[in-house]
Coordinates of C-alpha atoms and ligand atoms in Angstrom, one line a residue:
X1 CA 0.3 146.7 224.8
X2 CA 0.9 147.1 221.2
X3 CA 3.8 146.6 219.3
X4 CA 6.6 149.3 219.4
X5 CA 4.5 152.0 217.6
X6 CA 7.3 153.0 215.0
X7 CA 7.5 149.1 214.2
X8 CA 4.0 148.9 213.6
X9 CA 4.3 151.9 211.3
X10 CA 6.6 149.8 209.0
X11 CA 3.9 147.1 208.8
X12 CA 3.1 147.5 205.1
X13 CA 6.6 147.8 204.3
X14 CA 7.3 144.7 205.9
X15 CA 4.2 143.0 204.5
X16 CA 5.8 143.8 201.2
X17 CA 8.9 142.4 201.8
X18 CA 7.4 139.2 203.0
X19 CA 5.4 138.7 200.1
X20 CA 8.0 139.3 197.7
X21 CA 10.2 136.7 199.6
X22 CA 7.4 134.4 199.4
X23 CA 6.8 134.9 195.8
X24 CA 10.1 133.8 195.1
X25 CA 11.1 130.8 197.6
X26 CA 14.6 129.1 197.4
X27 CA 16.0 126.0 198.6
X28 CA 18.5 125.4 201.3
X29 CA 21.8 126.7 200.0
X30 CA 20.2 128.1 197.0
X31 CA 19.1 131.3 198.6
X32 CA 21.0 133.6 196.2
X33 CA 18.2 136.2 195.6
X34 CA 16.8 136.0 199.2
X35 CA 20.3 136.7 200.4
X36 CA 21.0 139.4 197.7
X37 CA 17.8 141.0 198.8
X38 CA 18.7 140.7 203.0
X39 CA 22.0 141.9 202.1
X40 CA 20.8 144.9 200.2
X41 CA 18.4 146.2 202.8
X42 CA 20.8 145.5 205.6
X43 CA 23.2 147.6 204.0
X44 CA 20.3 150.3 203.0
X45 CA 19.7 150.6 207.0
X46 CA 23.7 151.2 207.5
X47 CA 24.0 147.7 208.8
X48 CA 27.5 146.0 207.8
X49 CA 27.2 142.9 205.9
X50 CA 29.2 139.6 205.6
X51 CA 28.1 137.4 202.9
X52 CA 29.0 133.8 202.2
X53 CA 28.9 132.4 206.1
X54 CA 27.8 129.0 205.3
X55 CA 27.7 129.1 201.4
X56 CA 24.3 131.3 201.1
X57 CA 24.2 132.6 204.6
X58 CA 24.9 136.2 205.7
X59 CA 25.5 137.9 209.0
X60 CA 24.8 141.8 209.8
X61 CA 26.7 143.8 212.6
X62 CA 25.4 146.8 214.1
X63 CA 27.4 148.6 216.9
X64 CA 26.2 151.2 219.2
X65 CA 28.5 152.9 222.0
X66 CA 31.5 151.1 223.3
X67 CA 30.4 148.1 225.5
X68 CA 31.8 144.6 224.6
X69 CA 28.4 143.1 225.2
X70 CA 27.0 141.1 222.0
X71 CA 23.6 139.4 221.0
X72 CA 22.8 137.4 218.0
X73 CA 19.4 137.2 216.5
X74 CA 18.8 134.7 214.1
X75 CA 16.5 133.8 211.0
X76 CA 16.3 131.2 208.4
X77 CA 15.7 131.8 204.7
X78 CA 15.1 128.6 202.8
X79 CA 11.9 127.0 201.5
X80 CA 10.4 123.4 201.0
X81 CA 10.1 121.4 198.0
X82 CA 6.3 121.7 197.9
X83 CA 4.1 122.8 195.2
X84 CA 2.0 125.4 196.5
X85 CA -1.9 125.4 196.3
X86 CA -2.4 129.0 197.5
X87 CA -4.1 131.2 194.8
X88 CA -3.3 134.6 196.3
X89 CA -1.4 137.3 194.2
X90 CA 2.0 136.4 196.2
X91 CA 1.9 132.7 195.8
X92 CA 5.3 131.1 194.5
X93 CA 6.1 132.1 191.4
X94 CA 8.5 128.7 191.1
X95 CA 6.1 125.5 190.8
X96 CA 7.6 123.2 193.2
X97 CA 9.2 125.4 195.6
X98 CA 7.2 127.0 198.6
X99 CA 7.9 129.1 201.6
X100 CA 5.7 126.7 203.6
X101 CA 7.5 126.9 206.8
X102 CA 7.0 130.8 207.4
X103 CA 11.0 131.3 207.0
X104 CA 10.2 134.1 204.8
X105 CA 8.2 135.5 207.8
X106 CA 11.0 135.0 210.3
X107 CA 13.6 136.7 207.7
X108 CA 10.9 139.5 207.2
X109 CA 10.8 139.8 211.0
X110 CA 14.4 140.2 211.5
X111 CA 14.8 142.6 208.9
X112 CA 12.2 145.0 210.2
X113 CA 14.4 144.7 213.7
X114 CA 17.4 145.4 211.9
X115 CA 15.8 148.9 210.4
X116 CA 14.6 149.9 213.8
X117 CA 17.5 149.4 215.6
X118 CA 20.0 150.7 213.1
X119 CA 17.6 154.0 212.8
X120 CA 17.3 154.4 216.7
X121 CA 20.4 152.7 218.1
X122 CA 19.2 152.8 221.5
X123 CA 21.7 150.1 223.0
X124 CA 25.1 149.7 224.0
X125 CA 27.0 147.0 222.2
X126 CA 27.2 144.8 219.2
X127 CA 24.1 143.2 217.5
X128 CA 24.7 140.1 214.8
X129 CA 21.6 139.7 212.6
X130 CA 22.4 135.7 211.3
X131 CA 20.5 135.1 208.3
X132 CA 21.1 131.3 208.3
X133 CA 20.7 128.9 204.9
X134 CA 19.2 125.6 204.7
X135 CA 17.4 124.7 207.8
X136 CA 15.3 122.1 206.5
X137 CA 17.3 119.0 207.0
X138 CA 20.4 120.2 204.7
X139 CA 22.8 121.7 207.9
X140 CA 22.9 125.3 207.2
X141 CA 23.5 125.9 210.8
X142 CA 26.4 123.6 211.3
X143 CA 27.9 125.3 207.8
X144 CA 27.6 128.7 209.4
X145 CA 29.2 127.5 212.5
X146 CA 32.0 125.5 210.6
X147 CA 32.5 128.8 208.6
X148 CA 33.5 130.3 212.2
X149 CA 30.2 132.1 212.9
X150 CA 30.6 132.2 216.6
X151 CA 34.6 133.2 216.3
X152 CA 34.2 135.9 213.6
X153 CA 30.8 137.0 215.2
X154 CA 31.0 136.5 218.7
X155 CA 27.6 136.7 220.7
X156 CA 27.0 136.4 224.5
X157 CA 23.5 135.4 223.8
X158 CA 21.7 134.3 221.0
X159 CA 18.0 134.2 220.4
X160 CA 15.5 132.9 217.2
X161 CA 11.8 132.7 216.7
X162 CA 9.3 130.3 214.8
X163 CA 6.0 130.7 214.1
X164 CA 3.4 128.2 215.5
X165 CA 0.1 127.8 213.5
X166 CA -2.8 127.1 215.7
X167 CA -1.6 129.8 218.4
X168 CA -3.3 132.9 218.3
X169 CA -1.4 136.1 216.6
X170 CA -0.3 138.1 219.9
X171 CA 0.6 134.9 221.9
X172 CA 4.0 133.3 222.0
X173 CA 5.5 130.3 224.1
X174 CA 8.4 128.3 224.8
X175 CA 10.0 126.4 227.8
X176 CA 13.6 126.0 229.4
X177 CA 15.3 122.9 228.5
X178 CA 14.3 120.4 226.1
X179 CA 12.0 122.4 223.6
X180 CA 12.3 120.4 220.4
X181 CA 13.0 116.8 219.6
X182 CA 16.6 115.5 218.5
X183 CA 16.1 113.8 215.1
X184 CA 17.8 111.2 213.2
X185 CA 17.1 109.4 209.9
X186 CA 18.0 105.7 209.1
X187 CA 18.2 103.2 206.1
X188 CA 18.0 99.5 206.5
X189 CA 19.3 97.3 203.5
X190 CA 17.6 93.9 203.9
X191 CA 19.4 91.2 201.7
X192 CA 17.6 87.9 200.9
X193 CA 17.5 85.5 198.1
X194 CA 15.3 86.2 195.1
X195 CA 12.9 83.5 193.7
X196 CA 9.7 82.8 191.4
X197 CA 6.7 84.0 193.5
X198 CA 5.3 80.4 193.2
X199 CA 8.5 78.9 194.7
X200 CA 8.9 80.5 198.3
X201 CA 11.2 77.5 199.1
X202 CA 13.8 78.8 197.1
X203 CA 14.0 82.1 198.6
X204 CA 15.0 84.0 201.5
X205 CA 12.1 86.4 201.2
X206 CA 13.4 90.2 202.2
X207 CA 9.7 91.5 202.2
X208 CA 8.9 89.1 205.1
X209 CA 12.3 89.9 206.9
X210 CA 11.6 93.5 206.5
X211 CA 8.2 93.4 207.8
X212 CA 9.2 91.4 211.0
X213 CA 12.2 94.0 211.4
X214 CA 9.4 97.1 210.9
X215 CA 7.3 95.1 213.7
X216 CA 10.5 94.3 216.0
X217 CA 11.4 97.9 215.8
X218 CA 8.0 99.0 217.7
X219 CA 9.1 97.3 220.8
X220 CA 12.1 99.8 221.2
X221 CA 9.9 102.3 222.3
X222 CA 7.2 100.1 224.6
X223 CA 10.1 97.9 226.0
X224 CA 13.5 99.4 225.8
X225 CA 13.1 103.5 226.7
X226 CA 12.3 104.0 230.5
X227 CA 8.2 104.9 230.4
X228 CA 8.7 108.3 232.0
X229 CA 10.9 109.2 228.9
X230 CA 9.7 109.8 225.0
X231 CA 10.4 108.8 221.9
X232 CA 9.3 108.3 218.3
X233 CA 10.5 105.5 216.1
X234 CA 8.5 105.6 212.8
X235 CA 9.1 103.4 209.8
X236 CA 8.1 105.8 206.7
X237 CA 9.6 104.0 203.7
X238 CA 9.6 100.1 202.4
X239 CA 10.8 99.6 198.9
X240 CA 11.1 96.1 197.5
X241 CA 10.2 94.1 194.2
X242 CA 8.8 95.2 190.9
X243 CA 6.6 92.3 189.8
X244 CA 3.8 90.4 191.0
X245 CA 5.5 86.9 190.8
X246 CA 8.7 87.6 191.4
X247 CA 10.0 87.3 195.1
X248 CA 12.9 90.0 195.1
X249 CA 16.3 89.6 196.6
X250 CA 16.6 93.0 198.5
X251 CA 14.4 95.3 200.4
X252 CA 15.1 98.7 202.0
X253 CA 13.3 100.3 205.0
X254 CA 13.6 104.0 206.1
X255 CA 12.2 106.2 208.7
X256 CA 12.9 108.7 211.6
X257 CA 13.7 108.7 215.3
X258 CA 12.9 111.6 217.6
X259 CA 13.8 112.0 221.3
X260 CA 14.5 114.7 223.9
X261 CA 17.9 113.4 225.0
X262 CA 21.2 112.3 223.6
X263 CA 21.3 109.1 225.8
X264 CA 17.8 107.9 224.5
X265 CA 19.0 108.5 220.9
X266 CA 22.0 106.4 221.8
X267 CA 19.7 103.7 223.5
X268 CA 17.6 103.9 220.0
X269 CA 20.4 103.1 217.8
X270 CA 22.0 100.4 219.8
X271 CA 18.6 98.5 220.1
X272 CA 17.8 99.0 216.6
X273 CA 21.1 97.7 215.3
X274 CA 20.7 94.5 217.1
X275 CA 17.2 94.2 216.4
X276 CA 18.0 94.8 212.6
X277 CA 21.1 92.3 212.4
X278 CA 19.5 89.3 214.5
X279 CA 15.9 89.6 213.3
X280 CA 17.6 89.2 209.6
X281 CA 19.9 86.5 210.6
X282 CA 17.0 84.4 212.3
X283 CA 15.6 84.3 209.1
X284 CA 18.9 83.6 207.2
X285 CA 18.9 87.1 205.5
X286 CA 21.4 89.8 206.3
X287 CA 20.4 93.4 207.1
X288 CA 22.4 96.4 207.5
X289 CA 21.4 99.8 209.3
X290 CA 22.6 102.9 208.4
X291 CA 21.7 105.6 211.2
X292 CA 22.2 109.3 210.9
X293 CA 21.5 111.9 213.8
X294 CA 20.7 115.1 211.8
X295 CA 19.6 117.3 215.0
X296 CA 20.3 117.3 218.4
X297 CA 17.5 118.1 221.0
X298 CA 17.1 122.0 221.1
X299 CA 17.8 122.8 224.7
X300 CA 16.6 126.4 225.6
X301 CA 19.3 128.0 228.4
X302 CA 17.2 129.0 231.7
X303 CA 18.1 132.3 232.3
X304 CA 17.8 133.2 228.5
X305 CA 14.6 131.5 228.2
X306 CA 13.2 133.6 231.2
X307 CA 14.4 136.7 229.6
X308 CA 12.6 136.4 226.2
X309 CA 9.6 135.4 227.9
X310 CA 9.7 138.3 230.0
X311 CA 10.3 140.4 227.1
X312 CA 7.4 139.3 225.3
X313 CA 5.3 139.6 228.2
X314 CA 6.2 143.2 228.7
X315 CA 4.8 143.6 224.6
X316 CA 1.7 141.4 224.8
X317 CA 1.0 141.0 228.6
X318 CA 1.6 137.8 230.6
X319 CA -1.6 136.4 230.0
X320 CA -0.5 135.9 226.2
X321 CA 2.8 134.0 227.2
X322 CA 3.0 130.2 227.8
X323 CA 6.0 130.1 229.7
X324 CA 5.6 126.1 229.9
X325 CA 4.8 125.0 226.5
X326 CA 4.8 121.2 225.8
X327 CA 7.8 120.1 224.2
X328 CA 7.3 119.2 220.4
X329 CA 8.6 116.3 218.5
X330 CA 9.6 118.4 215.6
X331 CA 13.3 119.1 215.2
X332 CA 15.2 122.6 214.5
X333 CA 18.4 123.2 213.2
X334 CA 18.6 126.0 215.5
X335 CA 19.8 123.7 218.1
X336 CA 23.2 123.5 216.8
X337 CA 23.7 127.2 217.4
X338 CA 22.4 126.8 220.9
X339 CA 25.2 124.3 221.7
X340 CA 27.6 126.7 220.8
X341 CA 25.9 129.6 222.5
X342 CA 23.5 130.4 225.6
X343 CA 20.2 131.3 224.3
X344 CA 16.7 130.7 223.6
X345 CA 14.0 129.7 220.9
X346 CA 10.5 131.0 221.2
X347 CA 7.4 130.5 219.0
X348 CA 5.1 133.2 218.0
X349 CA 1.3 132.5 217.0
X350 CA 0.6 132.5 213.2
X351 CA -3.3 132.6 213.9
X352 CA -5.6 130.1 215.3
X353 CA -8.4 131.2 212.4
X354 CA -6.6 132.5 209.4
X355 CA -3.2 131.3 209.7
X356 CA -3.9 128.1 211.6
X357 CA -3.1 125.7 208.5
X358 CA 0.2 123.5 209.7
X359 CA 3.6 124.3 208.2
X360 CA 4.8 121.9 205.6
X361 CA 1.1 122.0 204.1
X362 CA 0.7 123.3 200.5
X363 CA -1.9 125.3 202.1
X364 CA 0.2 127.1 204.6
X365 CA 1.0 130.9 204.4
X366 CA 2.9 132.9 207.1
X367 CA 0.4 135.8 209.0
X368 CA 1.5 138.8 208.1
X369 CA -0.3 140.2 211.4
X370 CA 2.9 138.8 213.4
X371 CA 5.2 140.6 211.6
X372 CA 5.2 143.6 214.1
X373 CA 5.1 141.7 217.0
X374 CA 7.8 139.3 216.0
X375 CA 10.2 142.4 214.8
X376 CA 9.4 144.2 218.4
X377 CA 10.3 141.2 220.3
X378 CA 13.9 141.1 218.5
X379 CA 14.3 144.9 218.8
X380 CA 13.5 144.6 222.6
X381 CA 15.9 142.0 223.2
X382 CA 18.3 143.9 222.0
X383 CA 17.3 147.0 224.1
X384 CA 17.0 145.3 227.2
X385 CA 20.2 143.1 226.8
X386 CA 22.4 145.8 225.5
X387 CA 20.8 148.3 227.8
X388 CA 22.5 151.8 227.8
X389 CA 22.3 152.2 231.6
X390 CA 23.7 149.3 232.4
X391 CA 26.9 149.7 230.7
X392 CA 27.4 152.5 232.9
Ligands
ZN401 ZN1 10.0 123.5 208.3
ZN402 ZN1 10.8 126.3 209.9

């Protein structure tokens, strides 16, 4: 079945918005132009706008009828610090900043749904359109929650959507329970004793100590985490020294941990701390671990997952909806919101030909073919959840 006809009729207009936002990317908590644009559009549609929720975040409120029921729909607005490699007309006008994760498309799909819902008001209750800043590791969801997001704009349920390159246009996927990994970053500062490169006997070499630490950390996944559970420990940074003939006195390692439960995250941290300190001590050096959990596991609530999958299936057919996607090791800021309100996150196909370029790649672009489909899912979530008949 095609997307709702009048949303399909908004396709060109939405493509224009999307390309405008793509051409003017803004990093986390700097989304001034983007939130101005979103606020202006929402007000033009007749949606009540509250600015400054989580710095550059904003919320639109749309009411119809008298029902106390409410639903939240969330999109993210920030870009990434990437130099865009595309040459098309709507490429980034700000070198070094780029919508390489498709948040331009997410913002546009939610705007398209707001336009339709404000015009038709075929529901009974309150919709909160949540436009989140700073999804890419800067804590935009937490900033909105700390600003009283769910006290000021109560939501019975909450839904969000992310594009997925490699999944065909018109397809959707998600799963109940853990869908995206929890993520932590870590830094390890190793302190040894520097010396002449030709006099290792005078040193405690932090490069050798750091190398043993990096190797030892690999045993956490293979020897400490239960084999039926999943975790990633990646050392992605190793900085030490300047000269060929100087053994430095310090080395700094860093990296990331991903897993699907709080208990595995805690187990990784405990084992990492013990290994870091004891391996260093074994060489006569010292090492300090700074371990920061940035994202909790994204946990989809079972009923709401079923609901959004049914809504998507009604639009595109059951054969185009995967109800048991393989969880991804990537992390997502929306996980904080799903800890506060029951809801679900779903992936929308960005194309398996054009649109298959991975996110966070300088050649990526959101596929405009997905716009009416995503907007239609948002619309149907509202019309079904805040059904006028059910309100009686
Ligand atoms: Zn991203
Ligand atoms: Zn993203």
